[in-house]
């Protein structure tokens, strides 16, 4: 029987985990809302457009090519929330058909933006009823990576095979591509480490392992291509994650990481969303600047908080109910 004092550290650990989970989900939405203002601009255009703010975009102000309201988010956050709802309605399980139906419902509601690969493969799903897109070398966009946070939140502590199956179930609805799969797995491992308060060096090792296995992802000084700063990142998942990793590992705070990544321009709402989730999990909710959190659309913020809690509870329940599996920290 555990004593009361033996239970206390577990309670503290759970509270710490909850802060990191909320940080990740709110960070995703904050990064999306911040980056959307400068999506598709080049760094030079951003410096010009924000000359009166010192040439740096750093406030959630809406606008951009989508003419957003301040605090409004885009497909990155909306698809994550749709996926998270499907997972929770499905008892915490990630299934291809439930994911496809959730994305299809979201598309029916005429979202303000939608990626070409997502649209094409959801139309294919409507026509065929098959929730898995055919494998395609052309479908290496960032659409599957940008929305994987709810899967990461509900698979903390699960075995490698189960994590990969869950990742593929949601990703392959629209992006059945091995480069995308590798990015999904790497980011999920990094999120799991961050959510559990893992060492920064451990996260960096995961990102470096990705570029050593998949040179497309070269992002670090040690990378095969000796990458320089990845500016104007495209929606190609390898370019998107390279910008995110460079921003995350070259800064020392949530705010500086997000300002760095969105001012690179390009697919800035998506780099912002992914960096926001990673930095939010790593630094925790308290490090998200209040001015950004307060600027977020209130309904979106509430849904992010609710899902972070519900998905986190699911993962902790499953983690507590099973013995630690030896393969948890192994590479495939
Ligand atoms: Mg978007
Ligand atoms: Mg985008």
mmCIF file of C-alpha atoms and ligand atoms in Angstrom:
data_model
loop_
_atom_site.group_PDB
_atom_site.id
_atom_site.type_symbol
_atom_site.label_atom_id
_atom_site.label_comp_id
_atom_site.label_asym_id
_atom_site.label_seq_id
_atom_site.Cartn_x
_atom_site.Cartn_y
_atom_site.Cartn_z
ATOM 1 C CA UNK A 1 0.000 0.000 0.000
ATOM 2 C CA UNK A 2 1.489 3.382 -0.908
ATOM 3 C CA UNK A 3 1.626 5.889 1.928
ATOM 4 C CA UNK A 4 0.202 9.419 1.647
ATOM 5 C CA UNK A 5 3.730 10.841 1.405
ATOM 6 C CA UNK A 6 4.642 8.336 -1.302
ATOM 7 C CA UNK A 7 1.649 9.496 -3.374
ATOM 8 C CA UNK A 8 2.525 13.198 -3.235
ATOM 9 C CA UNK A 9 5.367 13.207 -5.770
ATOM 10 C CA UNK A 10 3.101 11.458 -8.275
ATOM 11 C CA UNK A 11 0.503 14.198 -7.803
ATOM 12 C CA UNK A 12 3.164 16.850 -8.408
ATOM 13 C CA UNK A 13 4.342 14.997 -11.485
ATOM 14 C CA UNK A 14 0.787 14.887 -12.784
ATOM 15 C CA UNK A 15 0.375 18.626 -12.189
ATOM 16 C CA UNK A 16 3.641 19.270 -14.020
ATOM 17 C CA UNK A 17 2.523 17.051 -16.882
ATOM 18 C CA UNK A 18 -0.810 18.896 -17.090
ATOM 19 C CA UNK A 19 0.994 22.255 -17.351
ATOM 20 C CA UNK A 20 3.119 20.930 -20.173
ATOM 21 C CA UNK A 21 0.131 19.386 -21.987
ATOM 22 C CA UNK A 22 -1.826 22.663 -21.767
ATOM 23 C CA UNK A 23 1.306 24.528 -22.837
ATOM 24 C CA UNK A 24 1.588 22.306 -25.895
ATOM 25 C CA UNK A 25 -2.026 22.742 -27.018
ATOM 26 C CA UNK A 26 -2.237 26.477 -26.294
ATOM 27 C CA UNK A 27 1.226 26.845 -27.834
ATOM 28 C CA UNK A 28 -0.015 25.203 -31.027
ATOM 29 C CA UNK A 29 -2.927 27.658 -31.309
ATOM 30 C CA UNK A 30 -0.822 30.689 -30.336
ATOM 31 C CA UNK A 31 1.831 29.799 -32.911
ATOM 32 C CA UNK A 32 -0.812 29.295 -35.601
ATOM 33 C CA UNK A 33 -2.513 32.637 -34.838
ATOM 34 C CA UNK A 34 0.831 34.476 -34.663
ATOM 35 C CA UNK A 35 2.287 32.947 -37.807
ATOM 36 C CA UNK A 36 -0.839 33.255 -39.963
ATOM 37 C CA UNK A 37 -0.337 37.035 -40.185
ATOM 38 C CA UNK A 38 2.894 36.520 -42.132
ATOM 39 C CA UNK A 39 2.128 33.260 -43.954
ATOM 40 C CA UNK A 40 3.654 33.263 -47.462
ATOM 41 C CA UNK A 41 5.676 36.443 -46.844
ATOM 42 C CA UNK A 42 9.448 36.373 -47.217
ATOM 43 C CA UNK A 43 11.655 37.500 -44.308
ATOM 44 C CA UNK A 44 12.476 40.647 -46.297
ATOM 45 C CA UNK A 45 8.771 41.452 -46.766
ATOM 46 C CA UNK A 46 8.173 40.911 -43.046
ATOM 47 C CA UNK A 47 11.023 43.295 -42.139
ATOM 48 C CA UNK A 48 9.508 45.866 -44.496
ATOM 49 C CA UNK A 49 5.869 45.435 -43.410
ATOM 50 C CA UNK A 50 6.768 45.594 -39.716
ATOM 51 C CA UNK A 51 9.357 48.364 -39.973
ATOM 52 C CA UNK A 52 7.520 50.390 -37.323
ATOM 53 C CA UNK A 53 7.832 47.445 -34.901
ATOM 54 C CA UNK A 54 11.568 47.216 -35.451
ATOM 55 C CA UNK A 55 11.166 45.001 -38.509
ATOM 56 C CA UNK A 56 9.899 42.091 -36.394
ATOM 57 C CA UNK A 57 6.426 40.544 -36.293
ATOM 58 C CA UNK A 58 5.645 39.700 -32.655
ATOM 59 C CA UNK A 59 1.976 40.365 -31.897
ATOM 60 C CA UNK A 60 -1.157 38.310 -32.545
ATOM 61 C CA UNK A 61 -2.950 40.776 -34.754
ATOM 62 C CA UNK A 62 -4.866 38.789 -37.396
ATOM 63 C CA UNK A 63 -4.782 39.937 -41.020
ATOM 64 C CA UNK A 64 -2.501 38.123 -43.431
ATOM 65 C CA UNK A 65 -3.654 36.698 -46.749
ATOM 66 C CA UNK A 66 -6.675 35.092 -44.998
ATOM 67 C CA UNK A 67 -7.790 38.441 -43.474
ATOM 68 C CA UNK A 68 -8.067 36.832 -40.040
ATOM 69 C CA UNK A 69 -9.540 38.383 -36.931
ATOM 70 C CA UNK A 70 -6.939 38.887 -34.185
ATOM 71 C CA UNK A 71 -6.659 35.569 -32.331
ATOM 72 C CA UNK A 72 -8.269 33.533 -35.099
ATOM 73 C CA UNK A 73 -6.549 30.253 -35.965
ATOM 74 C CA UNK A 74 -6.313 28.260 -39.206
ATOM 75 C CA UNK A 75 -6.412 24.651 -40.386
ATOM 76 C CA UNK A 76 -3.424 23.601 -38.260
ATOM 77 C CA UNK A 77 -5.315 24.118 -34.995
ATOM 78 C CA UNK A 78 -8.765 23.297 -36.403
ATOM 79 C CA UNK A 79 -7.682 19.887 -37.757
ATOM 80 C CA UNK A 80 -5.888 19.080 -34.494
ATOM 81 C CA UNK A 81 -9.061 19.836 -32.530
ATOM 82 C CA UNK A 82 -11.182 17.782 -34.953
ATOM 83 C CA UNK A 83 -8.783 14.852 -34.545
ATOM 84 C CA UNK A 84 -8.678 15.231 -30.766
ATOM 85 C CA UNK A 85 -12.483 15.143 -30.580
ATOM 86 C CA UNK A 86 -12.548 11.970 -32.671
ATOM 87 C CA UNK A 87 -9.951 10.309 -30.424
ATOM 88 C CA UNK A 88 -11.867 11.199 -27.262
ATOM 89 C CA UNK A 89 -15.193 10.073 -28.752
ATOM 90 C CA UNK A 90 -13.465 6.809 -29.635
ATOM 91 C CA UNK A 91 -12.384 6.032 -26.079
ATOM 92 C CA UNK A 92 -8.834 7.336 -26.527
ATOM 93 C CA UNK A 93 -8.087 5.195 -29.576
ATOM 94 C CA UNK A 94 -6.698 6.643 -32.808
ATOM 95 C CA UNK A 95 -8.415 5.025 -35.780
ATOM 96 C CA UNK A 96 -8.196 5.819 -39.470
ATOM 97 C CA UNK A 97 -11.930 5.846 -40.188
ATOM 98 C CA UNK A 98 -12.824 7.988 -37.177
ATOM 99 C CA UNK A 99 -10.009 10.397 -38.125
ATOM 100 C CA UNK A 100 -11.149 10.577 -41.764
ATOM 101 C CA UNK A 101 -14.767 11.208 -40.754
ATOM 102 C CA UNK A 102 -13.669 13.978 -38.380
ATOM 103 C CA UNK A 103 -11.570 15.674 -41.076
ATOM 104 C CA UNK A 104 -14.401 15.283 -43.586
ATOM 105 C CA UNK A 105 -16.881 16.939 -41.188
ATOM 106 C CA UNK A 106 -14.388 19.760 -40.751
ATOM 107 C CA UNK A 107 -14.098 20.186 -44.550
ATOM 108 C CA UNK A 108 -17.900 20.186 -44.899
ATOM 109 C CA UNK A 109 -18.010 23.208 -42.584
ATOM 110 C CA UNK A 110 -16.060 25.189 -45.196
ATOM 111 C CA UNK A 111 -12.887 26.101 -43.277
ATOM 112 C CA UNK A 112 -11.093 29.331 -44.087
ATOM 113 C CA UNK A 113 -8.104 27.421 -45.452
ATOM 114 C CA UNK A 114 -7.265 23.876 -46.444
ATOM 115 C CA UNK A 115 -4.153 22.312 -47.939
ATOM 116 C CA UNK A 116 -4.271 20.911 -51.469
ATOM 117 C CA UNK A 117 -3.198 17.401 -50.413
ATOM 118 C CA UNK A 118 -5.728 17.387 -47.583
ATOM 119 C CA UNK A 119 -8.563 18.464 -49.892
ATOM 120 C CA UNK A 120 -7.644 15.999 -52.653
ATOM 121 C CA UNK A 121 -7.432 13.013 -50.343
ATOM 122 C CA UNK A 122 -10.548 13.893 -48.338
ATOM 123 C CA UNK A 123 -12.503 14.095 -51.614
ATOM 124 C CA UNK A 124 -11.046 10.686 -52.468
ATOM 125 C CA UNK A 125 -12.241 9.415 -49.077
ATOM 126 C CA UNK A 126 -15.747 10.747 -49.772
ATOM 127 C CA UNK A 127 -15.787 8.909 -53.094
ATOM 128 C CA UNK A 128 -14.296 5.602 -51.951
ATOM 129 C CA UNK A 129 -14.960 5.374 -48.209
ATOM 130 C CA UNK A 130 -11.345 4.193 -47.814
ATOM 131 C CA UNK A 131 -9.694 6.182 -44.996
ATOM 132 C CA UNK A 132 -6.150 5.651 -46.247
ATOM 133 C CA UNK A 133 -4.698 7.591 -49.169
ATOM 134 C CA UNK A 134 -2.563 5.638 -51.645
ATOM 135 C CA UNK A 135 1.153 6.004 -50.967
ATOM 136 C CA UNK A 136 2.521 8.906 -52.974
ATOM 137 C CA UNK A 137 5.978 10.438 -53.262
ATOM 138 C CA UNK A 138 4.245 13.771 -53.875
ATOM 139 C CA UNK A 139 2.356 13.845 -50.567
ATOM 140 C CA UNK A 140 5.297 14.922 -48.391
ATOM 141 C CA UNK A 141 3.644 18.131 -47.240
ATOM 142 C CA UNK A 142 3.415 19.115 -43.573
ATOM 143 C CA UNK A 143 -0.343 18.437 -43.259
ATOM 144 C CA UNK A 144 -0.019 15.266 -41.172
ATOM 145 C CA UNK A 145 2.726 16.614 -38.886
ATOM 146 C CA UNK A 146 0.919 19.878 -38.154
ATOM 147 C CA UNK A 147 -2.114 18.138 -36.594
ATOM 148 C CA UNK A 148 -0.515 15.254 -34.674
ATOM 149 C CA UNK A 149 -0.469 16.812 -31.189
ATOM 150 C CA UNK A 150 -3.607 15.004 -29.932
ATOM 151 C CA UNK A 151 -2.066 11.681 -30.984
ATOM 152 C CA UNK A 152 1.152 12.566 -29.149
ATOM 153 C CA UNK A 153 -0.827 13.537 -26.038
ATOM 154 C CA UNK A 154 -2.763 10.274 -25.869
ATOM 155 C CA UNK A 155 0.184 7.952 -26.625
ATOM 156 C CA UNK A 156 2.664 9.062 -23.963
ATOM 157 C CA UNK A 157 4.158 5.944 -22.410
ATOM 158 C CA UNK A 158 2.809 3.530 -24.995
ATOM 159 C CA UNK A 159 4.928 1.046 -26.883
ATOM 160 C CA UNK A 160 6.687 1.956 -30.113
ATOM 161 C CA UNK A 161 4.490 -0.221 -32.348
ATOM 162 C CA UNK A 162 1.313 1.240 -30.869
ATOM 163 C CA UNK A 163 2.595 4.803 -31.312
ATOM 164 C CA UNK A 164 3.548 4.194 -34.950
ATOM 165 C CA UNK A 165 0.176 2.577 -35.704
ATOM 166 C CA UNK A 166 -1.665 5.548 -34.176
ATOM 167 C CA UNK A 167 0.478 8.064 -36.067
ATOM 168 C CA UNK A 168 -0.050 6.314 -39.381
ATOM 169 C CA UNK A 169 -3.789 5.915 -38.827
ATOM 170 C CA UNK A 170 -4.281 9.688 -38.684
ATOM 171 C CA UNK A 171 -1.494 10.700 -41.073
ATOM 172 C CA UNK A 172 -2.342 8.340 -43.931
ATOM 173 C CA UNK A 173 -5.875 9.661 -44.255
ATOM 174 C CA UNK A 174 -4.299 12.417 -46.341
ATOM 175 C CA UNK A 175 -0.490 11.991 -46.328
ATOM 176 C CA UNK A 176 0.745 8.463 -47.025
ATOM 177 C CA UNK A 177 4.406 9.201 -47.500
ATOM 178 C CA UNK A 178 7.537 7.844 -45.763
ATOM 179 C CA UNK A 179 9.181 11.264 -45.374
ATOM 180 C CA UNK A 180 6.049 12.554 -43.660
ATOM 181 C CA UNK A 181 5.910 9.400 -41.509
ATOM 182 C CA UNK A 182 9.521 9.902 -40.359
ATOM 183 C CA UNK A 183 8.771 13.511 -39.407
ATOM 184 C CA UNK A 184 5.609 12.482 -37.532
ATOM 185 C CA UNK A 185 7.489 9.887 -35.485
ATOM 186 C CA UNK A 186 10.403 12.194 -34.678
ATOM 187 C CA UNK A 187 8.168 15.077 -33.591
ATOM 188 C CA UNK A 188 6.045 12.732 -31.479
ATOM 189 C CA UNK A 189 9.111 11.361 -29.709
ATOM 190 C CA UNK A 190 10.287 14.900 -29.037
ATOM 191 C CA UNK A 191 6.857 15.893 -27.709
ATOM 192 C CA UNK A 192 6.796 12.846 -25.436
ATOM 193 C CA UNK A 193 10.227 13.736 -24.058
ATOM 194 C CA UNK A 194 9.209 17.362 -23.555
ATOM 195 C CA UNK A 195 5.904 16.450 -21.873
ATOM 196 C CA UNK A 196 7.795 14.290 -19.380
ATOM 197 C CA UNK A 197 10.375 16.989 -18.667
ATOM 198 C CA UNK A 198 13.142 15.186 -20.550
ATOM 199 C CA UNK A 199 16.562 16.724 -21.111
ATOM 200 C CA UNK A 200 16.960 19.203 -23.952
ATOM 201 C CA UNK A 201 19.913 17.129 -25.189
ATOM 202 C CA UNK A 202 17.574 14.141 -25.543
ATOM 203 C CA UNK A 203 15.220 16.150 -27.767
ATOM 204 C CA UNK A 204 18.173 17.344 -29.821
ATOM 205 C CA UNK A 205 19.395 13.758 -30.217
ATOM 206 C CA UNK A 206 16.010 12.802 -31.684
ATOM 207 C CA UNK A 207 16.098 15.668 -34.187
ATOM 208 C CA UNK A 208 19.706 14.818 -35.126
ATOM 209 C CA UNK A 209 18.796 11.143 -35.554
ATOM 210 C CA UNK A 210 16.105 12.180 -38.032
ATOM 211 C CA UNK A 211 18.561 14.044 -40.260
ATOM 212 C CA UNK A 212 21.028 11.167 -40.121
ATOM 213 C CA UNK A 213 18.361 8.679 -41.251
ATOM 214 C CA UNK A 214 16.658 11.074 -43.675
ATOM 215 C CA UNK A 215 19.064 13.647 -45.183
ATOM 216 C CA UNK A 216 16.053 15.583 -46.524
ATOM 217 C CA UNK A 217 15.648 16.851 -42.970
ATOM 218 C CA UNK A 218 19.158 18.348 -42.654
ATOM 219 C CA UNK A 219 18.817 21.194 -40.188
ATOM 220 C CA UNK A 220 21.879 21.264 -37.907
ATOM 221 C CA UNK A 221 25.506 22.256 -38.312
ATOM 222 C CA UNK A 222 26.295 18.545 -38.249
ATOM 223 C CA UNK A 223 23.778 17.847 -41.020
ATOM 224 C CA UNK A 224 25.112 16.371 -44.215
ATOM 225 C CA UNK A 225 24.311 19.517 -46.176
ATOM 226 C CA UNK A 226 25.720 21.752 -43.423
ATOM 227 C CA UNK A 227 22.465 23.624 -43.412
ATOM 228 C CA UNK A 228 22.422 27.331 -42.968
ATOM 229 C CA UNK A 229 19.423 29.161 -41.532
ATOM 230 C CA UNK A 230 16.256 27.754 -43.153
ATOM 231 C CA UNK A 231 14.328 30.855 -44.191
ATOM 232 C CA UNK A 232 11.063 31.026 -46.097
ATOM 233 C CA UNK A 233 10.267 27.371 -45.267
ATOM 234 C CA UNK A 234 7.848 25.744 -47.670
ATOM 235 C CA UNK A 235 5.051 23.293 -46.824
ATOM 236 C CA UNK A 236 7.449 20.421 -47.663
ATOM 237 C CA UNK A 237 7.575 18.684 -44.292
ATOM 238 C CA UNK A 238 11.390 18.441 -44.245
ATOM 239 C CA UNK A 239 11.759 22.207 -44.743
ATOM 240 C CA UNK A 240 9.037 22.947 -42.195
ATOM 241 C CA UNK A 241 10.628 20.834 -39.460
ATOM 242 C CA UNK A 242 14.138 22.101 -40.267
ATOM 243 C CA UNK A 243 12.959 25.663 -39.546
ATOM 244 C CA UNK A 244 11.200 24.530 -36.358
ATOM 245 C CA UNK A 245 14.238 22.636 -35.044
ATOM 246 C CA UNK A 246 16.626 25.500 -35.807
ATOM 247 C CA UNK A 247 14.343 27.979 -34.035
ATOM 248 C CA UNK A 248 13.743 25.732 -31.022
ATOM 249 C CA UNK A 249 17.387 24.805 -30.441
ATOM 250 C CA UNK A 250 18.809 28.289 -31.059
ATOM 251 C CA UNK A 251 16.558 30.090 -28.555
ATOM 252 C CA UNK A 252 15.992 29.818 -24.823
ATOM 253 C CA UNK A 253 12.341 30.661 -24.326
ATOM 254 C CA UNK A 254 8.830 30.113 -25.711
ATOM 255 C CA UNK A 255 8.470 33.693 -26.919
ATOM 256 C CA UNK A 256 11.891 33.928 -28.594
ATOM 257 C CA UNK A 257 11.409 30.548 -30.287
ATOM 258 C CA UNK A 258 8.095 31.581 -31.821
ATOM 259 C CA UNK A 259 9.285 35.020 -32.883
ATOM 260 C CA UNK A 260 12.306 33.392 -34.515
ATOM 261 C CA UNK A 261 10.309 30.814 -36.448
ATOM 262 C CA UNK A 262 7.425 32.948 -37.749
ATOM 263 C CA UNK A 263 9.770 35.737 -38.880
ATOM 264 C CA UNK A 264 11.352 33.226 -41.253
ATOM 265 C CA UNK A 265 8.114 33.652 -43.244
ATOM 266 C CA UNK A 266 6.969 30.978 -45.703
ATOM 267 C CA UNK A 267 4.513 28.523 -44.165
ATOM 268 C CA UNK A 268 4.659 30.556 -40.986
ATOM 269 C CA UNK A 269 1.346 29.524 -39.432
ATOM 270 C CA UNK A 270 2.422 25.894 -39.619
ATOM 271 C CA UNK A 271 5.995 26.411 -38.418
ATOM 272 C CA UNK A 272 4.477 28.568 -35.673
ATOM 273 C CA UNK A 273 1.938 25.887 -34.734
ATOM 274 C CA UNK A 274 4.507 23.060 -34.587
ATOM 275 C CA UNK A 275 7.125 25.155 -32.781
ATOM 276 C CA UNK A 276 4.385 26.376 -30.419
ATOM 277 C CA UNK A 277 3.390 22.812 -29.525
ATOM 278 C CA UNK A 278 6.996 21.724 -28.990
ATOM 279 C CA UNK A 279 8.056 24.825 -27.058
ATOM 280 C CA UNK A 280 4.784 24.808 -25.095
ATOM 281 C CA UNK A 281 5.410 21.205 -24.021
ATOM 282 C CA UNK A 282 9.019 21.971 -23.153
ATOM 283 C CA UNK A 283 8.647 25.326 -21.352
ATOM 284 C CA UNK A 284 5.116 24.761 -20.007
ATOM 285 C CA UNK A 285 1.985 26.886 -20.079
ATOM 286 C CA UNK A 286 3.403 29.532 -17.704
ATOM 287 C CA UNK A 287 6.002 30.573 -20.262
ATOM 288 C CA UNK A 288 3.441 31.504 -22.925
ATOM 289 C CA UNK A 289 3.269 35.322 -22.849
ATOM 290 C CA UNK A 290 -0.099 36.378 -21.338
ATOM 291 C CA UNK A 291 -0.623 38.920 -24.136
ATOM 292 C CA UNK A 292 -0.602 36.044 -26.645
ATOM 293 C CA UNK A 293 -2.775 33.736 -24.553
ATOM 294 C CA UNK A 294 -5.291 36.524 -23.934
ATOM 295 C CA UNK A 295 -5.397 37.403 -27.638
ATOM 296 C CA UNK A 296 -6.426 33.884 -28.665
ATOM 297 C CA UNK A 297 -10.011 33.263 -29.723
ATOM 298 C CA UNK A 298 -11.693 32.326 -26.410
ATOM 299 C CA UNK A 299 -13.598 29.318 -27.743
ATOM 300 C CA UNK A 300 -10.473 27.907 -29.354
ATOM 301 C CA UNK A 301 -8.427 28.449 -26.174
ATOM 302 C CA UNK A 302 -11.058 26.671 -24.067
ATOM 303 C CA UNK A 303 -11.224 23.701 -26.462
ATOM 304 C CA UNK A 304 -7.416 23.427 -26.454
ATOM 305 C CA UNK A 305 -7.344 23.383 -22.647
ATOM 306 C CA UNK A 306 -10.162 20.842 -22.416
ATOM 307 C CA UNK A 307 -8.554 18.486 -24.922
ATOM 308 C CA UNK A 308 -5.111 18.807 -23.342
ATOM 309 C CA UNK A 309 -6.615 17.724 -20.052
ATOM 310 C CA UNK A 310 -8.841 14.948 -21.412
ATOM 311 C CA UNK A 311 -6.182 13.452 -23.712
ATOM 312 C CA UNK A 312 -3.566 13.721 -20.968
ATOM 313 C CA UNK A 313 -5.847 11.890 -18.533
ATOM 314 C CA UNK A 314 -6.337 9.155 -21.135
ATOM 315 C CA UNK A 315 -2.603 8.724 -21.592
ATOM 316 C CA UNK A 316 -1.898 8.762 -17.852
ATOM 317 C CA UNK A 317 -4.629 6.196 -17.244
ATOM 318 C CA UNK A 318 -3.136 3.913 -19.856
ATOM 319 C CA UNK A 319 0.384 4.526 -18.566
ATOM 320 C CA UNK A 320 -0.613 3.736 -14.980
ATOM 321 C CA UNK A 321 -2.533 0.652 -16.002
ATOM 322 C CA UNK A 322 0.333 -1.077 -17.737
ATOM 323 C CA UNK A 323 3.843 -1.953 -16.791
ATOM 324 C CA UNK A 324 6.649 0.014 -18.400
ATOM 325 C CA UNK A 325 7.517 -1.670 -21.658
ATOM 326 C CA UNK A 326 11.191 -2.218 -22.384
ATOM 327 C CA UNK A 327 10.876 -0.944 -25.974
ATOM 328 C CA UNK A 328 9.715 2.514 -24.861
ATOM 329 C CA UNK A 329 13.091 4.155 -25.195
ATOM 330 C CA UNK A 330 14.393 2.036 -28.045
ATOM 331 C CA UNK A 331 14.820 3.165 -31.596
ATOM 332 C CA UNK A 332 12.999 1.077 -34.197
HETATM 333 MG MG1 LIG B 1 -2.868 26.966 -41.644
HETATM 334 MG MG1 LIG B 2 0.287 26.835 -43.289
#
